[in-house]
Short mmCIF file of C-alpha atoms in Angstrom, two decimals:
data_model
loop_
_atom_site.label_atom_id
_atom_site.label_comp_id
_atom_site.label_asym_id
_atom_site.label_seq_id
_atom_site.Cartn_x
_atom_site.Cartn_y
_atom_site.Cartn_z
CA MET K 111 -18.86 11.29 3.17
CA LEU K 112 -15.97 9.75 5.04
CA ALA K 113 -12.81 11.88 5.23
CA LEU K 114 -9.48 10.41 6.33
CA SER K 115 -6.74 12.72 7.59
CA ARG K 116 -4.16 11.68 10.19
CA SER K 117 -3.04 15.25 10.72
CA GLY K 118 -6.48 16.81 10.47
CA THR K 119 -4.94 19.55 8.33
CA THR K 120 -4.88 17.99 4.85
CA THR K 121 -5.83 20.84 2.51
CA GLU K 122 -7.79 18.74 0.01
CA VAL K 123 -9.77 17.02 2.78
CA LEU K 124 -10.64 20.30 4.50
CA ASP K 125 -11.63 21.92 1.19
CA VAL K 126 -14.06 19.16 0.24
CA LEU K 127 -15.55 19.00 3.74
CA ARG K 128 -16.20 22.74 3.64
CA ARG K 129 -17.69 22.49 0.13
CA VAL K 130 -20.24 19.83 1.10
CA ARG K 131 -21.01 21.22 4.56
CA GLY K 132 -24.75 21.10 5.17
CA THR K 133 -25.53 19.15 2.00
CA ILE K 134 -24.50 15.62 3.03
CA PRO K 135 -23.49 14.04 6.34
CA THR K 136 -19.71 13.96 6.89
CA VAL K 137 -17.49 11.96 9.21
CA ALA K 138 -13.74 12.40 9.58
CA ILE K 139 -11.18 10.05 11.07
CA THR K 140 -8.11 11.78 12.45
CA ALA K 141 -5.36 11.30 15.00
CA ASP K 142 -5.21 14.86 16.26
CA PRO K 143 -8.19 16.35 18.14
CA GLY K 144 -6.71 19.85 18.02
CA THR K 145 -6.91 20.41 14.27
CA PRO K 146 -9.30 22.08 11.78
CA VAL K 147 -10.95 18.81 10.70
CA MET K 148 -12.72 18.78 14.09
CA ASP K 149 -14.86 21.73 12.96
CA ALA K 150 -15.03 20.88 9.25
CA ALA K 151 -16.80 17.50 9.66
CA ASP K 152 -20.18 16.81 11.24
CA ASP K 153 -18.77 13.91 13.27
CA VAL K 154 -15.19 12.96 14.03
CA VAL K 155 -13.53 9.75 15.19
CA VAL K 156 -10.21 10.47 16.93
CA LEU K 157 -7.57 7.73 16.92
CA ASP K 158 -5.00 9.69 18.92
CA TYR K 159 -3.42 6.50 20.27
CA ALA K 160 -2.42 5.63 16.68
CA ASP K 161 -0.77 8.97 15.86
CA GLU K 162 2.83 8.87 14.79
CA ARG K 163 5.63 11.17 13.76
CA SER K 164 7.90 9.55 11.22
CA VAL K 165 8.80 9.62 7.56
CA VAL K 166 6.80 6.46 6.96
CA GLN K 167 3.49 6.62 8.76
CA THR K 168 1.71 3.29 8.72
CA ARG K 169 0.28 2.82 12.22
CA PHE K 170 -2.56 5.32 11.73
CA ALA K 171 -3.45 4.07 8.24
CA THR K 172 -3.46 0.45 9.40
CA THR K 173 -5.50 1.28 12.51
CA GLN K 174 -8.17 3.14 10.55
CA LEU K 175 -8.37 0.36 7.95
CA VAL K 176 -8.90 -2.27 10.67
CA LEU K 177 -11.47 0.00 12.35
CA LEU K 178 -13.42 0.44 9.11
CA ARG K 179 -13.32 -3.26 8.24
CA ALA K 180 -14.46 -4.21 11.75
CA HIS K 181 -17.31 -1.68 11.59
CA LEU K 182 -18.45 -3.30 8.36
CA GLY K 183 -18.79 -6.52 10.32
CA GLU K 184 -15.70 -8.20 8.97
CA ASP K 185 -13.75 -10.51 11.24
CA VAL K 186 -10.26 -9.00 11.13
CA SER K 187 -8.59 -11.65 13.29
CA ALA K 188 -7.26 -13.58 10.26
CA ALA K 189 -5.73 -10.40 8.79
CA ILE K 190 -4.04 -9.68 12.12
CA GLU K 191 -2.65 -13.23 12.23
CA ASP K 192 -1.46 -12.93 8.61
CA ALA K 193 0.38 -9.71 9.46
CA GLY K 194 2.08 -11.38 12.41
CA ARG K 195 3.21 -14.30 10.26
CA ALA K 196 4.49 -11.97 7.53
CA LEU K 197 6.58 -10.03 10.03
CA ALA K 198 8.03 -13.23 11.50
CA GLU K 199 9.10 -14.72 8.15
CA PRO K 200 12.69 -14.22 7.06
CA LEU K 201 13.38 -12.28 3.88
CA PRO K 202 13.99 -14.35 0.76
CA ARG K 203 17.61 -15.01 -0.15
CA GLY K 204 19.17 -11.96 -1.79
CA ALA K 205 16.41 -9.51 -0.87
CA ALA K 206 18.48 -7.56 1.66
CA GLU K 207 21.21 -6.94 -0.92
CA ALA K 208 18.89 -6.01 -3.80
CA GLU K 209 19.28 -2.60 -5.42
CA GLN K 210 15.75 -2.31 -6.87
CA PHE K 211 12.28 -3.51 -5.82
CA THR K 212 9.15 -3.80 -7.95
CA PHE K 213 5.72 -4.34 -6.41
CA LEU K 214 2.88 -5.78 -8.49
CA GLY K 215 -0.85 -6.04 -7.89
CA ARG K 216 -4.02 -7.16 -9.60
CA GLY K 217 -7.46 -5.71 -8.99
CA TRP K 218 -7.72 -4.11 -5.57
CA THR K 219 -4.10 -5.06 -4.73
CA VAL K 220 -2.73 -2.55 -7.28
CA GLY K 221 -3.22 0.10 -4.58
CA LEU K 222 -1.29 -2.07 -2.12
CA ALA K 223 1.54 -2.39 -4.62
CA HIS K 224 1.71 1.39 -5.06
CA GLU K 225 1.64 1.97 -1.31
CA ALA K 226 4.29 -0.71 -0.66
CA ALA K 227 6.62 0.93 -3.16
CA LEU K 228 6.03 4.37 -1.67
CA LYS K 229 6.58 3.20 1.92
CA MET K 230 9.77 1.35 1.04
CA ARG K 231 11.06 4.35 -0.90
CA GLU K 232 10.34 6.62 2.07
CA ALA K 233 11.71 4.28 4.74
CA ALA K 234 14.76 2.87 3.00
CA GLY K 235 15.51 5.40 0.28
CA ALA K 236 15.43 2.42 -2.08
CA TRP K 237 14.71 2.40 -5.80
CA THR K 238 11.16 1.09 -5.99
CA GLU K 239 8.52 0.83 -8.67
CA SER K 240 4.96 -0.46 -8.76
CA TYR K 241 2.69 -1.61 -11.55
CA PRO K 242 -0.54 -3.39 -12.25
CA ALA K 243 0.77 -6.92 -12.82
CA MET K 244 -0.55 -7.14 -16.39
CA GLU K 245 1.27 -3.89 -17.30
CA TYR K 246 4.56 -5.15 -15.87
CA ARG K 247 4.90 -7.93 -18.41
CA HIS K 248 4.60 -5.46 -21.32
CA GLY K 249 7.78 -3.46 -20.84
CA PRO K 250 8.86 -2.89 -17.23
CA ILE K 251 9.78 -6.60 -16.96
CA SER K 252 12.81 -5.73 -19.10
CA ILE K 253 14.65 -4.32 -16.06
CA THR K 254 14.18 -7.54 -14.11
CA GLY K 255 17.46 -9.29 -13.45
CA PRO K 256 20.13 -9.87 -10.82
CA GLY K 257 19.95 -7.44 -7.91
CA ARG K 258 16.21 -6.88 -8.36
CA VAL K 259 13.25 -8.13 -6.35
CA VAL K 260 9.72 -8.53 -7.70
CA TRP K 261 6.99 -8.81 -5.09
CA SER K 262 3.54 -9.80 -6.29
CA PHE K 263 0.42 -9.23 -4.20
CA GLY K 264 -1.59 -12.24 -5.30
CA GLU K 265 -1.02 -14.60 -8.18
CA PRO K 266 1.07 -13.01 -10.93
CA PRO K 267 -0.27 -13.28 -14.49
CA PRO K 268 1.43 -15.65 -16.90
CA ALA K 269 4.40 -14.20 -18.75
CA SER K 270 3.55 -12.60 -22.05
CA PRO K 271 3.89 -15.05 -24.93
CA THR K 272 5.83 -12.40 -26.87
CA ARG K 273 8.57 -12.26 -24.25
CA SER K 274 11.64 -14.44 -24.45
CA ARG K 275 11.91 -17.62 -22.37
CA ARG K 276 14.51 -15.82 -20.24
CA SER K 277 12.01 -13.06 -19.38
CA ALA K 278 9.37 -15.67 -18.62
CA GLU K 279 11.75 -17.47 -16.29
CA ARG K 280 12.51 -14.22 -14.49
CA TRP K 281 8.77 -13.93 -13.84
CA SER K 282 8.80 -16.51 -11.07
CA PRO K 283 7.32 -15.21 -7.79
CA GLY K 284 4.50 -17.24 -6.27
CA PRO K 285 1.37 -15.70 -4.77
CA SER K 286 2.27 -12.90 -2.36
CA THR K 287 5.86 -14.07 -2.47
CA PRO K 288 8.82 -11.83 -3.15
CA SER K 289 11.35 -13.24 -5.55
CA PRO K 290 14.88 -11.92 -5.97
CA THR K 291 15.67 -12.09 -9.65
#
């Protein structure tokens, strides 16, 4: 079992590690070597250089994700280059003035959409929502309009045939491209 806990004190993580102790091998990844997870897991990987104290904590999560992907043999250099390009790109017109942001995902990117909405809500205090992309077109799309941004991780699905042409036109972001609407 692999347990992930930046603080090393996450109640649910410690509880499950204690419950399975001695029955299956456990490994924990943490940022703090002075916490209870050090004794709760059989083996521990400490990423103390990636620890952070902020409302929005992304450095540790990103570091452990890259570590895990690299340990699976994946070449992470392209992902690192993609991140650099994304940070260098200017925001789309109107995004900085938007009052609401919706993040969409399909398949494994649904989790990214949820996390993006949470991080933006925490960091900016902004009104954010997230949906599986196919769910968005069946109701939540109705709030799309001026002052709103829809960001799709991956190719968005076609607009629902039951929606009006105006709704379909509002559904216009390209792959991984935010679109102020």
